[in-house]
Coordinates of C-alpha atoms and ligand atoms in Angstrom, one line a residue:
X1 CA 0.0 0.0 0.0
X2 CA 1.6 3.1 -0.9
X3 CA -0.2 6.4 0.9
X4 CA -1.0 6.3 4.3
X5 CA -4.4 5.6 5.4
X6 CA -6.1 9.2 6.4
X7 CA -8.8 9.4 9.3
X8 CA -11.4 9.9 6.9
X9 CA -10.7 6.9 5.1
X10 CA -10.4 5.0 8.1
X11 CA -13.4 6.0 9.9
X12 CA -15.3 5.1 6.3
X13 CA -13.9 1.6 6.9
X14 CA -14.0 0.8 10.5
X15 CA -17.4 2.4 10.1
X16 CA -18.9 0.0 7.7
X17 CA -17.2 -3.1 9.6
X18 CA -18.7 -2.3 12.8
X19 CA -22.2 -1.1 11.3
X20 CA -22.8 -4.3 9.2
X21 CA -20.7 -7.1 11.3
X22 CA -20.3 -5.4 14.7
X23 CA -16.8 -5.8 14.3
X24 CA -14.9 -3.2 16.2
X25 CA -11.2 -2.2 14.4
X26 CA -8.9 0.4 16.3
X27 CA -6.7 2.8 14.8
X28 CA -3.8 0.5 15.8
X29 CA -5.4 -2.0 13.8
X30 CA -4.7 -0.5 10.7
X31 CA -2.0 -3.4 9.4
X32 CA -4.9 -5.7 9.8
X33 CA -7.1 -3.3 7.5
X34 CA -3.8 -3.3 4.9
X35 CA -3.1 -7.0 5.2
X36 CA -6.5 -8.1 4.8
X37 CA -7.9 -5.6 1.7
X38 CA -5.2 -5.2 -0.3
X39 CA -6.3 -8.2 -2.4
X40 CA -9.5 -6.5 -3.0
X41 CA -7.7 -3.1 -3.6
X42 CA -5.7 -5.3 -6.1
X43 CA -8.7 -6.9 -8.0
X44 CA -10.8 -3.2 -8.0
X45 CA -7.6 -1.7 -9.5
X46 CA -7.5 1.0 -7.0
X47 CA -4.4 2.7 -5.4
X48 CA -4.1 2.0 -1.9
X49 CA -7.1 1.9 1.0
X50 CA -7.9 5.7 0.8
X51 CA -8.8 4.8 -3.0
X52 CA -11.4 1.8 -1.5
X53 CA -12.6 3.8 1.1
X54 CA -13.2 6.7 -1.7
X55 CA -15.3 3.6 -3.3
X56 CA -17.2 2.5 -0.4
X57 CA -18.4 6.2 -0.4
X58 CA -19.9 6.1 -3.5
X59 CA -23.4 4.5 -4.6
X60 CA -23.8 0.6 -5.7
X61 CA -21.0 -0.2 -3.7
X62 CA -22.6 -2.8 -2.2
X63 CA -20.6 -5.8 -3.8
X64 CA -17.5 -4.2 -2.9
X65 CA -18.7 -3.4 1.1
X66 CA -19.7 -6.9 1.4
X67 CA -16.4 -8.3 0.3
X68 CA -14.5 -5.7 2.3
X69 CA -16.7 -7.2 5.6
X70 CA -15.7 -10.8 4.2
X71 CA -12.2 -10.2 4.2
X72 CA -11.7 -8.8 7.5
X73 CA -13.4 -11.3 9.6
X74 CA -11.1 -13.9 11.6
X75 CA -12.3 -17.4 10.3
X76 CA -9.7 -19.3 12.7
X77 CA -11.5 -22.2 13.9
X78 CA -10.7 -25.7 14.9
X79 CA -12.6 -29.5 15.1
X80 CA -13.1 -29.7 18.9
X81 CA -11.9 -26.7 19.9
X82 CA -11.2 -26.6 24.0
X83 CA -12.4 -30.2 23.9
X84 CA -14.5 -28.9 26.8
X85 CA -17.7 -27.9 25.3
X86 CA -18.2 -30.9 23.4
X87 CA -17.5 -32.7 26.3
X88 CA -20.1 -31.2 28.8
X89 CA -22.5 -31.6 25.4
X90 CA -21.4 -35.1 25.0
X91 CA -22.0 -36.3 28.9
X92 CA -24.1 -33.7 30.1
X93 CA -26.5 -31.3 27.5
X94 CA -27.6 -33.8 24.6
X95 CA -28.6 -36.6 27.6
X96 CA -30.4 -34.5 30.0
X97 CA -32.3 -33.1 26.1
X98 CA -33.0 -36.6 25.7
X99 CA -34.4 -37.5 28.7
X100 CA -36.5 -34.7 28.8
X101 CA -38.1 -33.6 25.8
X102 CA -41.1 -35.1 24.4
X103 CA -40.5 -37.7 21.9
X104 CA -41.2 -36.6 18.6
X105 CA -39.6 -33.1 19.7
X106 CA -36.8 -32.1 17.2
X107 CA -33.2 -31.4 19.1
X108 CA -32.4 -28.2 17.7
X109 CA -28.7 -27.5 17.8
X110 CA -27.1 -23.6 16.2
X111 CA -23.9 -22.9 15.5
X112 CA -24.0 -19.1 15.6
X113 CA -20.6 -18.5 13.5
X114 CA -19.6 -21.3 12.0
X115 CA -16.8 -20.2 10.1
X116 CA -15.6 -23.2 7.6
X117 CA -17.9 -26.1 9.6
X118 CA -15.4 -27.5 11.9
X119 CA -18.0 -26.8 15.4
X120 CA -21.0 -28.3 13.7
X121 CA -19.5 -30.9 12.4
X122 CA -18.1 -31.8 16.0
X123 CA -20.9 -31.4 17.4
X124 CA -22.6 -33.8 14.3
X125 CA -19.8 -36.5 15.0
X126 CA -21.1 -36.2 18.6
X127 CA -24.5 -36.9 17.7
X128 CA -23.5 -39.9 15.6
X129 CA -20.9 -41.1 18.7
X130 CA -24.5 -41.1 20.5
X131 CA -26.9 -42.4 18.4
X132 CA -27.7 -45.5 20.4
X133 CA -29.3 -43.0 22.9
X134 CA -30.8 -40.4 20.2
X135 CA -32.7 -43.3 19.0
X136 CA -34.6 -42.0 15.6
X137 CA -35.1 -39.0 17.4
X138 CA -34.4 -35.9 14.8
X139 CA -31.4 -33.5 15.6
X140 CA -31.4 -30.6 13.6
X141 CA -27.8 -28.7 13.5
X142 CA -28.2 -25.6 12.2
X143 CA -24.5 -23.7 11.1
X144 CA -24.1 -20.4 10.0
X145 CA -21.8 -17.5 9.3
X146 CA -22.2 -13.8 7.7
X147 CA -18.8 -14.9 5.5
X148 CA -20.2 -16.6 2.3
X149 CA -16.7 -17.7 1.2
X150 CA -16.6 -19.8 4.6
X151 CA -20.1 -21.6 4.6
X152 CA -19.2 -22.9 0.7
X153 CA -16.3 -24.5 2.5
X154 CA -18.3 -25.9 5.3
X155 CA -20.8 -27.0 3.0
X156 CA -18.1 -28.9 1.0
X157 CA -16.8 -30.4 3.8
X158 CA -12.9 -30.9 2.7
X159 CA -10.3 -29.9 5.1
X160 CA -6.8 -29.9 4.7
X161 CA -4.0 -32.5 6.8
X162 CA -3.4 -29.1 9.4
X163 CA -6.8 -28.7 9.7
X164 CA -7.4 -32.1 10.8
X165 CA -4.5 -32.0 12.9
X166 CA -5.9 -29.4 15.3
X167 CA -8.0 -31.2 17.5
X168 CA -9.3 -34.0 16.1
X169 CA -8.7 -37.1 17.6
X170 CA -7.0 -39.8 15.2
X171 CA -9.7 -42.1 15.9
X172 CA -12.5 -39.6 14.6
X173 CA -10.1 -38.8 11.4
X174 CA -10.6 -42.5 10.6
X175 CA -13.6 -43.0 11.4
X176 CA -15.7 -39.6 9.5
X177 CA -12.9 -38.6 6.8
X178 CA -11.8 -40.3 3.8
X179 CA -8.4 -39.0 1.8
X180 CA -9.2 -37.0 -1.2
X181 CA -5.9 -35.4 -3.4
X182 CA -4.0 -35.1 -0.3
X183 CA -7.3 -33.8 1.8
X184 CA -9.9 -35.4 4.9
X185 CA -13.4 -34.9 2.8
X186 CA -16.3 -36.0 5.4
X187 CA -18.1 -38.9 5.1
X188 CA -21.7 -37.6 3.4
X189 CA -23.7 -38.7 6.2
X190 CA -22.3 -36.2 8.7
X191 CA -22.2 -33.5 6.3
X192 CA -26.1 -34.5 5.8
X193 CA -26.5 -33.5 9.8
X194 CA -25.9 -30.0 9.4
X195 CA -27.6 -27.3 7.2
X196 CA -25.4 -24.1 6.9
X197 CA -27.1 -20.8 6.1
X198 CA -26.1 -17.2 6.2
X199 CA -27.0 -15.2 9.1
X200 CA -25.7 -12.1 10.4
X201 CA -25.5 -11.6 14.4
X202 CA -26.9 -8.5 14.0
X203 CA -30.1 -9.2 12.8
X204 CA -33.1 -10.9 14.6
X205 CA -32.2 -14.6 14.9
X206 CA -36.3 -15.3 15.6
X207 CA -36.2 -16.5 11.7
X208 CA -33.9 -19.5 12.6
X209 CA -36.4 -20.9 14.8
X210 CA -36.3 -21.4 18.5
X211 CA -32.7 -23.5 20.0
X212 CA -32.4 -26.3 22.6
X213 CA -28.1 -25.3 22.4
X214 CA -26.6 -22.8 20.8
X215 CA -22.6 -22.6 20.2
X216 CA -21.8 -19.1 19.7
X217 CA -18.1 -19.2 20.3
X218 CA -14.8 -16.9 19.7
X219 CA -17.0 -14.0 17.8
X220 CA -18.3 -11.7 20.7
X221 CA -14.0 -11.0 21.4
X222 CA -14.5 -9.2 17.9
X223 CA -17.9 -7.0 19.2
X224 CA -17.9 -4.1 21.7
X225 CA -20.1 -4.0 25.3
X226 CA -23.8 -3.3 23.2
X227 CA -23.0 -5.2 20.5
X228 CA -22.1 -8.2 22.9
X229 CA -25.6 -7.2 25.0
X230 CA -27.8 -7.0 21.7
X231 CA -26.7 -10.5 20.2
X232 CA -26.7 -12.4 23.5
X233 CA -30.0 -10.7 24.5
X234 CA -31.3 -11.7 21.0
X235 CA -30.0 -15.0 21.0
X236 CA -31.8 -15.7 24.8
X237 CA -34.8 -14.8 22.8
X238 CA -34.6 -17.5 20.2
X239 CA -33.6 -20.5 23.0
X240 CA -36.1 -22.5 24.9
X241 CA -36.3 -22.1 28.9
X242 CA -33.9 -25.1 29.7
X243 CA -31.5 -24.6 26.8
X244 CA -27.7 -24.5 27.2
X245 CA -24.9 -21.5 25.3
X246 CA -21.7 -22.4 24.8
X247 CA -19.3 -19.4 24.4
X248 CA -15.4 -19.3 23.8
X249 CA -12.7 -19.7 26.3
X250 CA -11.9 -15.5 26.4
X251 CA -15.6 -14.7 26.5
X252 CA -18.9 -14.3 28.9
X253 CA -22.2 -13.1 29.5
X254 CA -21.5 -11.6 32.9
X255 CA -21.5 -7.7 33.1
X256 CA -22.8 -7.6 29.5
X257 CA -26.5 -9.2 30.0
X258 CA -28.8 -10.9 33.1
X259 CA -30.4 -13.0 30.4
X260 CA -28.1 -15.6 31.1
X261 CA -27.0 -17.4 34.2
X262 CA -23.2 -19.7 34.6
X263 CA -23.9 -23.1 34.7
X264 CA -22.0 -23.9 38.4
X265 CA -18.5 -25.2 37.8
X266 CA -19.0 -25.1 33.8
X267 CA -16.6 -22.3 32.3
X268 CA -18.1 -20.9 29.1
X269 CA -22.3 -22.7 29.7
X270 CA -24.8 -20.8 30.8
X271 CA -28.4 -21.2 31.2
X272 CA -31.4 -19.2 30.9
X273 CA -31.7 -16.9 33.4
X274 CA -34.9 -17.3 35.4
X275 CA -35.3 -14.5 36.0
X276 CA -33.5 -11.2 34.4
X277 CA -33.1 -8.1 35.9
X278 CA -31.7 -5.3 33.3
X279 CA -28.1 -4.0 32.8
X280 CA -27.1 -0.9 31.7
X281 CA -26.0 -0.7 28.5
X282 CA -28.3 -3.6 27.2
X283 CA -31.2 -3.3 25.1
X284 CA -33.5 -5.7 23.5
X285 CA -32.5 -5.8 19.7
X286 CA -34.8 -4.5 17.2
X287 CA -35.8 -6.4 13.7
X288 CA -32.9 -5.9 11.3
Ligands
SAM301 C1 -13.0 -17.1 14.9 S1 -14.4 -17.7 14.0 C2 -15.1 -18.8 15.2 C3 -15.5 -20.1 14.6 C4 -16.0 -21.1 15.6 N1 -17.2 -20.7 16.3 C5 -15.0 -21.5 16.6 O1 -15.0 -21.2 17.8 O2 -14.0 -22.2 16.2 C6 -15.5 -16.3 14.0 C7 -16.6 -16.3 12.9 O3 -17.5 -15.3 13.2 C8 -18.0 -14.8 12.0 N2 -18.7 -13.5 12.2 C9 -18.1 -12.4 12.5 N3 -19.0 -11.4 12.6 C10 -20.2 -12.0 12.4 C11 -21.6 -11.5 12.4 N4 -21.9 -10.2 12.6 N5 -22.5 -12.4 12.1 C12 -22.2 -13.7 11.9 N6 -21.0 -14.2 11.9 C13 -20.0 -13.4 12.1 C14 -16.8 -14.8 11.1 O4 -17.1 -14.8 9.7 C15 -16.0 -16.0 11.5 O5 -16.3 -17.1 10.7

């Protein structure tokens, strides 16, 4: 990038991340803003950044805002990441949902940022692991993610020898993958357990349905304190009374919303709170 980035032009761009992803970039984040657009600088055959935030200024720039969002989200993710989670899912959530919901009653399972599939499908593997005990009962898993370039990987469901490495236990590699050119491609049948669909945390999650779990893990670190509030108090709103979140290792609900409650001696579940008092700062979201 040759010029440097002026304030104007970056308060165009942090402006548009955080108003359509809720993704909050600092001035000293600026290398991340270089790294990550310069390929779209490239492909527009603009200049530098000042020349693509001249762009996002101007009408119909609504391909090139999208794809500027795209690029600067952090996909990082991993198959059973913090082991953890899919443990207390394993031994504890998906037993106590099976012992007490009606038969007949759908499981509904969410995946609130997928990335490229690896936290569904763990949690898909799980299910399968179980299936003795889920009987034909039907377990929906639901993934999805406001990058589009990330759910067409999920969907396809072919991970590279690193990706496979992180966290997957060998056993599980043998047992769901099959080699492909040098890649682990699922086995159809676990890709079949999990719909992916695109779904921005911003807007009202009430057209997903209504949740038994929800996964919504390593994204609120990218949010600031209402953002955090609006899409936990949102997703409370779409979970049934007895469901279970699972949130990442660096993140919480308290101090941010009472709509939640720690599960005791669980780091990272929480419950439904039974009864929420209000925090400052926290709002009920409004229809996007
Ligand atoms: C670091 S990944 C987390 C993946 C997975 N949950 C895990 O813990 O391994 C964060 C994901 O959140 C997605 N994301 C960021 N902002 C979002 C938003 N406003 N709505 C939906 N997804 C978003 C990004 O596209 C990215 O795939």
């Amino acid at each position: 990038m040759s010029a440097m980035l002026t304030d104007t032009s970056f308060d165009t761009l942090s402006g548009l991340l955080k108003a359509t992803s809720g993704l909050v970039i600092g001035r000293e984040k600026t290398y991340l803003l270089e790294t990550r657009l310069t390929g779209i600088v490239k492909r527009e055959k603009l200049n530098d950044l000042n020349h693509l935030a001249d762009r996002l200024r101007m009408p119909n720039n609504s391909r090139v805002a999208r794809d500027v969002v795209e690029a600067m989200t952090t996909n990082e993710s991993f198959f059973f990441r913090d082991d953890r989670p899919f443990q207390h899912f394993r031994t504890q959530a998906l037993p106590k949902l099976l012992a007490t919901r009606p038969a007949g009653m759908p499981i509904r399972i969410w995946s609130a940022a997928a990335s490229s599939g690896q936290e569904a499908y763990s949690l898909a593997m799980t299910v399968t692991d179980l299936k003795a005990a889920c009987g034909d009962r039907k377990i929906e898993i639901l993934g999805t993610d406001i990058a589009r370039d990330q759910l067409a990987r999920a969907r396809e469901g072919l991970y590279t020898q690193f990706e496979v490495q992180r966290g997957l236990p060998v056993q599980h590699l043998m047992r769901w993958f099959r080699k492909e050119d040098g890649k682990w491609r699922l086995h159809d049948h676990i890709r079949a357990q999990v719909q992916f669909r695109e779904f921005n945390l911003l807007a009202d999650p009430s057209v997903l349905g209504r949740f038994d779990i929800v996964f919504c893990r390593n994204v609120l670190i990218y949010f600031d304190h209402p953002t955090k509030a609006r899409v936990l108090d949102a997703i409370a709103g779409v979970m049934r009374p007895d469901g279970l979140l699972y949130l990442g290792g660096a993140e919480t609900v308290l101090g941010i919303t009472t709509r939640f409650a720690p599960v005791a001696a669980e780091r990272g579940v929480y419950s439904i709170a039974t009864q929420p008092a209000s925090v400052p700062g926290s709002r009920v979201p409004q229809p996007a």
